PDB file of C-alpha atoms in Angstrom:
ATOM      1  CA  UNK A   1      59.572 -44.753 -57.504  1.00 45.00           C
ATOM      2  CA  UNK A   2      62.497 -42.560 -58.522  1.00 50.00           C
ATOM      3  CA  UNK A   3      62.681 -42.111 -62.389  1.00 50.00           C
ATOM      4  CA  UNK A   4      66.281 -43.454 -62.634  1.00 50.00           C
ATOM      5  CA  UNK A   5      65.145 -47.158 -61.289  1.00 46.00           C
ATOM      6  CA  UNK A   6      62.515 -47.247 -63.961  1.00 48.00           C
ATOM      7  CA  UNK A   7      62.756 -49.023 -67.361  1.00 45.00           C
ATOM      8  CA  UNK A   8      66.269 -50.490 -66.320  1.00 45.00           C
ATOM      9  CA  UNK A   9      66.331 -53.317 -68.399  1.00 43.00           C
ATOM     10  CA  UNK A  10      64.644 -52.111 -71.396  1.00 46.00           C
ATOM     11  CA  UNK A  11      67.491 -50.943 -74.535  1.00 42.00           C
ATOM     12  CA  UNK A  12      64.661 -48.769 -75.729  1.00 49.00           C
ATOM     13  CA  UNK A  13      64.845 -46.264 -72.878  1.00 59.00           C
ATOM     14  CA  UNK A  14      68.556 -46.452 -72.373  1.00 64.00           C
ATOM     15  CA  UNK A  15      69.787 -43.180 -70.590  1.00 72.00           C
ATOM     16  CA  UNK A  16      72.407 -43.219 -73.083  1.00 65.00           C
ATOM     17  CA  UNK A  17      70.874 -44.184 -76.279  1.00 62.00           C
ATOM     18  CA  UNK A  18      72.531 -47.708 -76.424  1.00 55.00           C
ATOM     19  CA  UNK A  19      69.589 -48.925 -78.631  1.00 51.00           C
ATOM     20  CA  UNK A  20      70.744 -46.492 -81.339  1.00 50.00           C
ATOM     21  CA  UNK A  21      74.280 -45.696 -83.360  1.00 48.00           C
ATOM     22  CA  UNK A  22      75.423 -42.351 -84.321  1.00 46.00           C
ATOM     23  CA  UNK A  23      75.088 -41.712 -88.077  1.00 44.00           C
ATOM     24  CA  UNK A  24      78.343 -40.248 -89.058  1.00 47.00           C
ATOM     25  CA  UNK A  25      78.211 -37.262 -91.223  1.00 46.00           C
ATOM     26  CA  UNK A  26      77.827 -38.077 -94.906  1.00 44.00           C
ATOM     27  CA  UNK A  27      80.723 -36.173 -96.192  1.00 48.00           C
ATOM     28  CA  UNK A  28      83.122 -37.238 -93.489  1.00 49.00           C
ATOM     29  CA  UNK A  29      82.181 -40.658 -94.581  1.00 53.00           C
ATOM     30  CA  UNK A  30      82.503 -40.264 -98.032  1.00 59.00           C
ATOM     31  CA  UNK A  31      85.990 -38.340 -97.805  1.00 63.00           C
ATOM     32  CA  UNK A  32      87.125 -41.287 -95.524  1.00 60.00           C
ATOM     33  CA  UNK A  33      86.082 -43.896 -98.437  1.00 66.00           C
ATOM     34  CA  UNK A  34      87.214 -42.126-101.209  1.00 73.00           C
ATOM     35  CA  UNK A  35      91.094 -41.632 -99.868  1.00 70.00           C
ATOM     36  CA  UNK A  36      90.781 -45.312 -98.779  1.00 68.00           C
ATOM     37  CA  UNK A  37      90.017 -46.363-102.118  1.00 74.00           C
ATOM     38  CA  UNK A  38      92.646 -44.275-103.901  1.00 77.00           C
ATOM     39  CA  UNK A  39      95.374 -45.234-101.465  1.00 70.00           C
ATOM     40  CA  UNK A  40      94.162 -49.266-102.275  1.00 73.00           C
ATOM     41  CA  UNK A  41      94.253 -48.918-105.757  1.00 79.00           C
ATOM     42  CA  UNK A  42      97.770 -46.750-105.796  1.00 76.00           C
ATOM     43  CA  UNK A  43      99.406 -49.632-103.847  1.00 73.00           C
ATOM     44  CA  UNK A  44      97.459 -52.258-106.366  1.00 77.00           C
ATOM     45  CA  UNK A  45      98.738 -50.520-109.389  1.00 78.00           C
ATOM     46  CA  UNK A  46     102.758 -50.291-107.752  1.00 74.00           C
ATOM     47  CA  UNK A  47     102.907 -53.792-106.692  1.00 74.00           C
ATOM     48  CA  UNK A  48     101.139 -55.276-110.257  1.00 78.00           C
ATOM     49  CA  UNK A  49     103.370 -53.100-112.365  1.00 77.00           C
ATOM     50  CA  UNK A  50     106.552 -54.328-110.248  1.00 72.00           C
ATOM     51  CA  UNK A  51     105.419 -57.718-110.544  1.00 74.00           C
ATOM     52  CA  UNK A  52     105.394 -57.298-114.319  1.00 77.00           C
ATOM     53  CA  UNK A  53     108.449 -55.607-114.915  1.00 75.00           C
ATOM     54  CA  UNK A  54     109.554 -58.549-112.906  1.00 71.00           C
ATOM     55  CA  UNK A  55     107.584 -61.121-114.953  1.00 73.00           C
ATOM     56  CA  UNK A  56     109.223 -59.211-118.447  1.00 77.00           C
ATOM     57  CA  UNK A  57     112.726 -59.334-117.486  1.00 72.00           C
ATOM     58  CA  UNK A  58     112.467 -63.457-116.391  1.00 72.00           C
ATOM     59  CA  UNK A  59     110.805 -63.792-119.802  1.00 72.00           C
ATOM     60  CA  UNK A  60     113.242 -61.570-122.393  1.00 74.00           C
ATOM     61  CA  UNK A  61     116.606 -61.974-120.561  1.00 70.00           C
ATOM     62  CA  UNK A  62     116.002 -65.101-117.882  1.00 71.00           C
ATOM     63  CA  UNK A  63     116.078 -64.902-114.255  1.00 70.00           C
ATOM     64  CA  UNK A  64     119.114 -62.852-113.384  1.00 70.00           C
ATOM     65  CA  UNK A  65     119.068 -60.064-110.889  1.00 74.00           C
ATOM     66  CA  UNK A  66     116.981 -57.599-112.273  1.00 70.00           C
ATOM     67  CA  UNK A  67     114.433 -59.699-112.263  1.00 67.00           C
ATOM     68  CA  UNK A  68     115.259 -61.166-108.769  1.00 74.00           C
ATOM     69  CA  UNK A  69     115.514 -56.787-107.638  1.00 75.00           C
ATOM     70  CA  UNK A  70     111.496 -56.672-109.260  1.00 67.00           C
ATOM     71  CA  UNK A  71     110.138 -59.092-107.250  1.00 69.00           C
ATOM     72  CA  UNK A  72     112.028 -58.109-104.157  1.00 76.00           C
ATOM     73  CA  UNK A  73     110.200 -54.862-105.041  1.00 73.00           C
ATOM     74  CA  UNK A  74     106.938 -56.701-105.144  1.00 72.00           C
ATOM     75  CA  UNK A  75     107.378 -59.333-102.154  1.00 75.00           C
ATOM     76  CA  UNK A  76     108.168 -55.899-100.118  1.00 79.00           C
ATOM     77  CA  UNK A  77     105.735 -53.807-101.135  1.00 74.00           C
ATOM     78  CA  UNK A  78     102.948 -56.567-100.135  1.00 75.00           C
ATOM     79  CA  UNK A  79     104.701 -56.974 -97.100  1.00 80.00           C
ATOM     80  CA  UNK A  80     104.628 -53.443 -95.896  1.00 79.00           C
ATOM     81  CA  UNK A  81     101.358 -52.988 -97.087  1.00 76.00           C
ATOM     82  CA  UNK A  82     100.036 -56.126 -95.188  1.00 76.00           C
ATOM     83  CA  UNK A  83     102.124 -54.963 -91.610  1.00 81.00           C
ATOM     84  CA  UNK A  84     100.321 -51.405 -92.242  1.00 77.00           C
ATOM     85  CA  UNK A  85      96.744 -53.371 -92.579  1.00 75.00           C
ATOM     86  CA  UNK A  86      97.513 -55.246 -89.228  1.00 81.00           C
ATOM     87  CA  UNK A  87      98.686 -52.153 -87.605  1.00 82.00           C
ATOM     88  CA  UNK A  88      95.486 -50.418 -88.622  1.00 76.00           C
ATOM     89  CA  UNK A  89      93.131 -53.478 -87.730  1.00 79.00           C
ATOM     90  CA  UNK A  90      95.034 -53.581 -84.587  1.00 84.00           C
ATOM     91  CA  UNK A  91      94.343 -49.832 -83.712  1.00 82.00           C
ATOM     92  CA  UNK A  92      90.716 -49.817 -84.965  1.00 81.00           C
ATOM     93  CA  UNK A  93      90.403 -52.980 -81.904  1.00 86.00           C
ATOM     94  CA  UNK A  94      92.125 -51.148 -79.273  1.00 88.00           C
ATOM     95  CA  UNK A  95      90.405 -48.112 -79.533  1.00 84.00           C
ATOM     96  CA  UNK A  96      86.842 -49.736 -79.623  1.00 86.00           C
ATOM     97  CA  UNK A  97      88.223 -51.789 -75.834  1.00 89.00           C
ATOM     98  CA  UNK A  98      89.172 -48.414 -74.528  1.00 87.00           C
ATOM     99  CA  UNK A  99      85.993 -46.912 -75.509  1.00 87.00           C
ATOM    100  CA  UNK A 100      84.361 -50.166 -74.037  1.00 88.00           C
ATOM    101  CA  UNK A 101      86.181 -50.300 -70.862  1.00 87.00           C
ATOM    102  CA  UNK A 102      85.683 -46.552 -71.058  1.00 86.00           C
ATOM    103  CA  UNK A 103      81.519 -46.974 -71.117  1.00 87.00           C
ATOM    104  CA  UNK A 104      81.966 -49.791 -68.408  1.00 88.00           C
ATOM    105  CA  UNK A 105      83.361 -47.671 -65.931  1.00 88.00           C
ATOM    106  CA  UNK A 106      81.051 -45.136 -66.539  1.00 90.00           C
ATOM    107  CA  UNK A 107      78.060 -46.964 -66.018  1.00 91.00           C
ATOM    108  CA  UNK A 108      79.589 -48.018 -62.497  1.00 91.00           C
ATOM    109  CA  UNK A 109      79.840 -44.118 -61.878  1.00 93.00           C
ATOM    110  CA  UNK A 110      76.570 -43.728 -62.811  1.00 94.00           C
ATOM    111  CA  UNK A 111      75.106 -46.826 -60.600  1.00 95.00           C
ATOM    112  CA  UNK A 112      76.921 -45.320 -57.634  1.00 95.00           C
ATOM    113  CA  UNK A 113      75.220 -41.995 -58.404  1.00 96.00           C
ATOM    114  CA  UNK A 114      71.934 -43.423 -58.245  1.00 96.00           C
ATOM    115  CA  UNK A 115      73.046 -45.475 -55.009  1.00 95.00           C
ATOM    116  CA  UNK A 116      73.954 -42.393 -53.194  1.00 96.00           C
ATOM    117  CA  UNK A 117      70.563 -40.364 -54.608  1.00 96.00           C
ATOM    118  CA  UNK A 118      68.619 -43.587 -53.475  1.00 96.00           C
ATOM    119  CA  UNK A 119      70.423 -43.184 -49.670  1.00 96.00           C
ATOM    120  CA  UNK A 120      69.444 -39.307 -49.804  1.00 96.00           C
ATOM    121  CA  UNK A 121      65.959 -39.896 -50.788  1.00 96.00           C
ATOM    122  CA  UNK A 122      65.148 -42.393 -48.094  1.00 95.00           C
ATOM    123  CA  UNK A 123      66.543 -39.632 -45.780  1.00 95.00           C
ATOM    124  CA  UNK A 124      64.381 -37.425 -47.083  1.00 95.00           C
ATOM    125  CA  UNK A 125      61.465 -39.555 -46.895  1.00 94.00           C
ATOM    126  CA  UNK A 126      62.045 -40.594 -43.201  1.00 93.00           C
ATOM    127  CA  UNK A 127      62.613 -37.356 -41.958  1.00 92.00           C
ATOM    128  CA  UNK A 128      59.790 -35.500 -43.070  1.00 90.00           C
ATOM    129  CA  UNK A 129      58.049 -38.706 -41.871  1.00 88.00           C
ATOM    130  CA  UNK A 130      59.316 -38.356 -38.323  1.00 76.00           C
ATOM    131  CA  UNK A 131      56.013 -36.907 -36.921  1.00 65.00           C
ATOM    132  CA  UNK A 132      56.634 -37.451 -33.581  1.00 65.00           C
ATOM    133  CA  UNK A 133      59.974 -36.407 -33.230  1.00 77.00           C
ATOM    134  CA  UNK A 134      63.384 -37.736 -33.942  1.00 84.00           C
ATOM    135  CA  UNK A 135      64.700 -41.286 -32.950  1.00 86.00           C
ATOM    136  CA  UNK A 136      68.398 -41.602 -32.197  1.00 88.00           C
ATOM    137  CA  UNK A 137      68.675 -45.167 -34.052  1.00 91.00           C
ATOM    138  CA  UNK A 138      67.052 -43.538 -37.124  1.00 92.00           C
ATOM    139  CA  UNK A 139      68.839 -40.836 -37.351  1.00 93.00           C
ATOM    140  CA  UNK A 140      72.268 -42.981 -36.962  1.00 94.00           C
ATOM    141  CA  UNK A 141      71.175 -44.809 -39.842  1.00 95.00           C
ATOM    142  CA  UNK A 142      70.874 -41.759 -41.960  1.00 95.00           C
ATOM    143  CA  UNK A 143      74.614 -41.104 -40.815  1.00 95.00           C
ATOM    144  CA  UNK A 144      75.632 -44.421 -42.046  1.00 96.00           C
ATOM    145  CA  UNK A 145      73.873 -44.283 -45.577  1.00 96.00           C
ATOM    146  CA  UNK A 146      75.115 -40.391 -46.357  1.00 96.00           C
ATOM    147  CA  UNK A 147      79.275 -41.495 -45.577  1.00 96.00           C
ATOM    148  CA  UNK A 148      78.994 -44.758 -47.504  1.00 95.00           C
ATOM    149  CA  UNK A 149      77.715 -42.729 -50.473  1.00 96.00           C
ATOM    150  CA  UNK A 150      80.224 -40.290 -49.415  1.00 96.00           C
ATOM    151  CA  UNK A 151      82.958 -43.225 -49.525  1.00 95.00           C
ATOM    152  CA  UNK A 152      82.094 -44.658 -52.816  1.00 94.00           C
ATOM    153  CA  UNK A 153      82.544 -41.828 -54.612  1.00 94.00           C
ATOM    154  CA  UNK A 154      85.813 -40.946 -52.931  1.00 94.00           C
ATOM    155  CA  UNK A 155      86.304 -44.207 -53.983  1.00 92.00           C
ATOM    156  CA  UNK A 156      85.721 -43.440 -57.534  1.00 90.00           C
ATOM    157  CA  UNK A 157      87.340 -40.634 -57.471  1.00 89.00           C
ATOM    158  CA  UNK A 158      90.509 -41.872 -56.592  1.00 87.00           C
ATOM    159  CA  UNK A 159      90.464 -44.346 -60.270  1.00 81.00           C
ATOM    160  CA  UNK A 160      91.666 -43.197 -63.543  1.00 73.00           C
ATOM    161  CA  UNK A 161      90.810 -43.852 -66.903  1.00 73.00           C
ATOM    162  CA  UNK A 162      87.940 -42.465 -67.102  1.00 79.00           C
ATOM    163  CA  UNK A 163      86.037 -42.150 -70.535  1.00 76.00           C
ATOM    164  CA  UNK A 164      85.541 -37.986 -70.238  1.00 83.00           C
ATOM    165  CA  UNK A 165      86.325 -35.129 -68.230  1.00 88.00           C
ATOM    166  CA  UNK A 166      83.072 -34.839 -67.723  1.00 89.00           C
ATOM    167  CA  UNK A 167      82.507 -38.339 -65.453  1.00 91.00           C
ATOM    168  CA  UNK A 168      85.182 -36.102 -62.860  1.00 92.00           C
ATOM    169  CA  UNK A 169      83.209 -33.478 -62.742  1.00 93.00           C
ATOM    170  CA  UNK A 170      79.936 -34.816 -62.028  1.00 95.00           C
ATOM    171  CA  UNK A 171      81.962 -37.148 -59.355  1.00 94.00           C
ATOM    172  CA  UNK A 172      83.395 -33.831 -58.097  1.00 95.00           C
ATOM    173  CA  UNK A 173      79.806 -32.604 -57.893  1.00 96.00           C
ATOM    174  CA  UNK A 174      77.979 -35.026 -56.232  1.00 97.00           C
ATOM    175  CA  UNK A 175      81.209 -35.969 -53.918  1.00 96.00           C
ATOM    176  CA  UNK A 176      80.434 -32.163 -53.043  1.00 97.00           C
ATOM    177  CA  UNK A 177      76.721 -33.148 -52.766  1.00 97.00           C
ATOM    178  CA  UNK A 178      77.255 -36.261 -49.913  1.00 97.00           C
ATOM    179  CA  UNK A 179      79.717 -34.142 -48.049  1.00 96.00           C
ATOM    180  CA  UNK A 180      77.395 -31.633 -47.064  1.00 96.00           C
ATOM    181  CA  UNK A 181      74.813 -34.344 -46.096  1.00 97.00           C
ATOM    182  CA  UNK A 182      76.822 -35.679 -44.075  1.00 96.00           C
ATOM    183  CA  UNK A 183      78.170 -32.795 -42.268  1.00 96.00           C
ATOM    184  CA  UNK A 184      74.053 -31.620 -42.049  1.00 96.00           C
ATOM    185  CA  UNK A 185      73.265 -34.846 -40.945  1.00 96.00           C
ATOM    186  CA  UNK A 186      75.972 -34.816 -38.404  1.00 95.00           C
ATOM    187  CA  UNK A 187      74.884 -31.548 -36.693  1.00 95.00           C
ATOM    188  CA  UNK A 188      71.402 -32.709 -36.686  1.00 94.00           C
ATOM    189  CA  UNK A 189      72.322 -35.697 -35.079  1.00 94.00           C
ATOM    190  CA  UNK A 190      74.493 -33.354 -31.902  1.00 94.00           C
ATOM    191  CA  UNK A 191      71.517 -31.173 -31.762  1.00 92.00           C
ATOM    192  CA  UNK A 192      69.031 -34.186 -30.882  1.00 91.00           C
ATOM    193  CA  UNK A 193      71.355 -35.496 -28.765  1.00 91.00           C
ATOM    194  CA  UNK A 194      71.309 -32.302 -26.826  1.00 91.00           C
ATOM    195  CA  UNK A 195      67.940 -32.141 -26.762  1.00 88.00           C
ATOM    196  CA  UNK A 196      67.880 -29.275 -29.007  1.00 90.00           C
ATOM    197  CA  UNK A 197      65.068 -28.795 -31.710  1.00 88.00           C
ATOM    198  CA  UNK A 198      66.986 -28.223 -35.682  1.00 90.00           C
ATOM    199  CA  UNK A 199      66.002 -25.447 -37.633  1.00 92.00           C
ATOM    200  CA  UNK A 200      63.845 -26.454 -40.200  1.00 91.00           C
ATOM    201  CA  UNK A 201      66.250 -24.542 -42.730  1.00 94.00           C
ATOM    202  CA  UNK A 202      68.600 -27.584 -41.564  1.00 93.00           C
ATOM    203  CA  UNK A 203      65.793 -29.954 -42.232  1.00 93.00           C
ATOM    204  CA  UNK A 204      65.533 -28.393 -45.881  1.00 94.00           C
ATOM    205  CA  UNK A 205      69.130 -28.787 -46.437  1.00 95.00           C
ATOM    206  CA  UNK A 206      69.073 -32.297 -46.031  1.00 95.00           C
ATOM    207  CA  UNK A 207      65.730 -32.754 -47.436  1.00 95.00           C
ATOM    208  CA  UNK A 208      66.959 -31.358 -51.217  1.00 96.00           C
ATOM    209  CA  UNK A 209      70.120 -33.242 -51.355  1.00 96.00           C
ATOM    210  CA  UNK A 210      68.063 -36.102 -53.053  1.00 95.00           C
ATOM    211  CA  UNK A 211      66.328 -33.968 -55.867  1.00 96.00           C
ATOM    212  CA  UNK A 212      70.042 -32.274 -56.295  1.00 96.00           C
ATOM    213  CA  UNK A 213      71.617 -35.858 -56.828  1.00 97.00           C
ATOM    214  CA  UNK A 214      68.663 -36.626 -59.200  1.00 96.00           C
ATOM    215  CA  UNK A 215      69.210 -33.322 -61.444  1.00 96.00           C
ATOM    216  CA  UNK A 216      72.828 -34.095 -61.463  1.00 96.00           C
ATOM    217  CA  UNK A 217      72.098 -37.432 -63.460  1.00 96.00           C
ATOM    218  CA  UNK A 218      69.709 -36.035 -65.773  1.00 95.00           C
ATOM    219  CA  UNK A 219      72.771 -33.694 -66.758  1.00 95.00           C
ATOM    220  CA  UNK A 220      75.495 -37.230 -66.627  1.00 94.00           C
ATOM    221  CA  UNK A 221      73.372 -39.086 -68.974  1.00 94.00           C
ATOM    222  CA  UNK A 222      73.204 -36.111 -70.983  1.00 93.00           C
ATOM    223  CA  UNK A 223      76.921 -35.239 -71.311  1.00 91.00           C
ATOM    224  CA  UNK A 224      77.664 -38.959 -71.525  1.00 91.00           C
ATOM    225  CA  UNK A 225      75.061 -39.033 -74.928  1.00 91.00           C
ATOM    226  CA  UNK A 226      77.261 -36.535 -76.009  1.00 88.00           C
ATOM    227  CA  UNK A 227      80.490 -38.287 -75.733  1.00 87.00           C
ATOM    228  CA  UNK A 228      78.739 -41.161 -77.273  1.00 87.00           C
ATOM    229  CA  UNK A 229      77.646 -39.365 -80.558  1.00 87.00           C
ATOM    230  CA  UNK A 230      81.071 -37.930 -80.421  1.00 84.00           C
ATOM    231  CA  UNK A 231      82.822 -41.331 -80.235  1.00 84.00           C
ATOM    232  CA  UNK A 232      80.566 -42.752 -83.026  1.00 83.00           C
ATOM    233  CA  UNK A 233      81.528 -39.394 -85.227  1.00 81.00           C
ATOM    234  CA  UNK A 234      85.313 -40.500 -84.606  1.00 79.00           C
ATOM    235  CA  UNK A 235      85.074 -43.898 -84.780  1.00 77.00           C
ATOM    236  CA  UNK A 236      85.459 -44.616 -81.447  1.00 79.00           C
ATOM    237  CA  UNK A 237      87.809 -41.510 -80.949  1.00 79.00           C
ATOM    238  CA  UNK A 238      86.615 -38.048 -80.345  1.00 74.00           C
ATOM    239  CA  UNK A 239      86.498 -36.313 -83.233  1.00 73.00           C
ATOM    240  CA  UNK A 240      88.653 -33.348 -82.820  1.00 69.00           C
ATOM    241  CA  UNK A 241      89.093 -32.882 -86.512  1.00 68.00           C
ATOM    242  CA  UNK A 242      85.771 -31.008 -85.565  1.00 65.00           C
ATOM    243  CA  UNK A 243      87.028 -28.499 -83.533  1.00 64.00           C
ATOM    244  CA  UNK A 244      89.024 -26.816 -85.886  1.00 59.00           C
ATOM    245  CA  UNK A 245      86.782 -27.140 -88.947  1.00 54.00           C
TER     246      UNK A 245
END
C-alpha cells in the first residue's frame, strides 16, 4: 500500500505534526511578556492617578469642573484602552481563522495530490501487468484517471487564498506531472490503435509518474511543517521579524 494512505487517522503520525505545537523561542516570548506587562501597568498607573486627582478635587473644592475634566480623563482613558483590547482580541481571532481556513485548504491540496499519485500508480501497476499485450478498454481507462487528476488540480489552481507560496508551487509541479501523463498516455493509446508496439522508454515515462507524484509529497508535507513552525513562531503570522534579525 502506498505510504501516504497509511496511518491516516492516527494524530501521532500526522504528515504535518498536528499532534505537536511549536515552542516559541524563549526570548521572543519573554520580550513579548515583558512590554505587555509594562504597557498594562503604564495605563494602570495613568488612569488610577487621574481617578485620584479626580477623587481630590471633589473632596477639597466639591464637584465643579476640574473634577468633572479628571474623570473625563479617566472614563476615556478606560475606554480607549478597552476598544484597543477588543481590537487586539479581535485580530488575535482572525488571524488564527485565516491560518485555519489556510490549513483546510491545504489539506484538500494535499488529498488531491495523493488522488492523482493513487490514479498514476494504478497505471503503473496495470501496465507493467499487461503481459499479453495492451487492451483498448484498459488503456481508455488510464486516459480517464490521468485528465481527472489533471482537472482537479487545474481546478485548484485556479483558487486563491492559499496558506503559502509554496502550496502553488507544488500544484504547479504536479499539474506539470499529470500533463505529461496524459499526453504519454495519449500517444500510447494512437500507437495501439495503429497497431504499433510503444517504446518501452514510453512505457518508463508513464511508469515513474507515480513515484514522481509520491516524492513531490514527501517535499509538501515538508514545506507545509515549515510554515507550521513558522506560524506557531508568529502566532499564527509568519514571523518575518526573523528575517531581518
Amino acid at each position: 500500500m502506498n505510504n501516504n494512505f497509511k496511518n491516516r487517522g492516527n494524530p501521532e503520525n500526522h504528515p504535518w505534526g498536528f499532534n505537536q505545537r511549536t515552542v516559541r523561542p524563549i526570548r521572543l516570548s519573554l520580550i513579548t511578556r515583558v512590554i505587555s506587562l509594562a504597557f498594562l501597568l503604564a495605563v494602570a498607573v495613568l488612569i488610577v492617578g487621574a481617578g485620584l486627582v479626580a477623587y481630590l478635587n471633589v473632596r477639597s473644592d466639591g464637584w465643579g469642573s476640574d473634577a468633572a475634566a479628571w474623570a473625563q480623563v479617566s472614563g476615556s482613558m478606560i475606554a480607549i484602552i478597552g476598544a484597543l483590547w477588543i481590537v487586539a482580541s479581535e485580530a488575535r481571532q482572525a488571524r488564527r481563522i485565516r491560518r485555519k481556513q489556510g490549513e483546510e485548504a491545504a489539506w484538500g491540496v494535499r488529498f488531491i495530490l495523493i488522488q492523482a499519485q493513487f490514479e498514476s500508480q494504478i497505471v503503473a501497476a496495470e501496465l507493467t501487468q499487461a503481459n499479453e499485450g495492451f487492451d483498448t478498454d484498459d488503456i481508455r481507462s488510464w486516459v480517464q484517471r490521468a485528465k481527472l487528476a489533471n482537472l482537479s488540480l487545474e481546478t485548484l489552481l485556479t483558487s486563491s487564498g492559499h496558506i503559502h507560496p509554496a502550496v502553488v508551487v507544488t500544484l504547479c509541479n504536479a499539474k506539470i506531472l499529470v500533463e505529461q501523463l496524459c499526453s504519454d498516455l495519449q500517444e500510447f493509446q494512437d500507437l495501439v490503435t495503429r497497431g504499433q508496439s510503444p517504446p518501452s522508454s514510453k512505457i518508463s515515462d508513464i511508469v515513474n509518474v507515480h513515484a514522481s507524484l509520491s516524492a513531490l509529497i514527501e517535499h509538501y508535507d515538508a514545506r507545509i511543517r515549515g510554515v507550521r513552525e513558522a506560524l506557531d513562531r508568529g502566532d499564527d503570522m509568519l514571523p518575518l521579524t526573523e528575517w531581518w534579525s
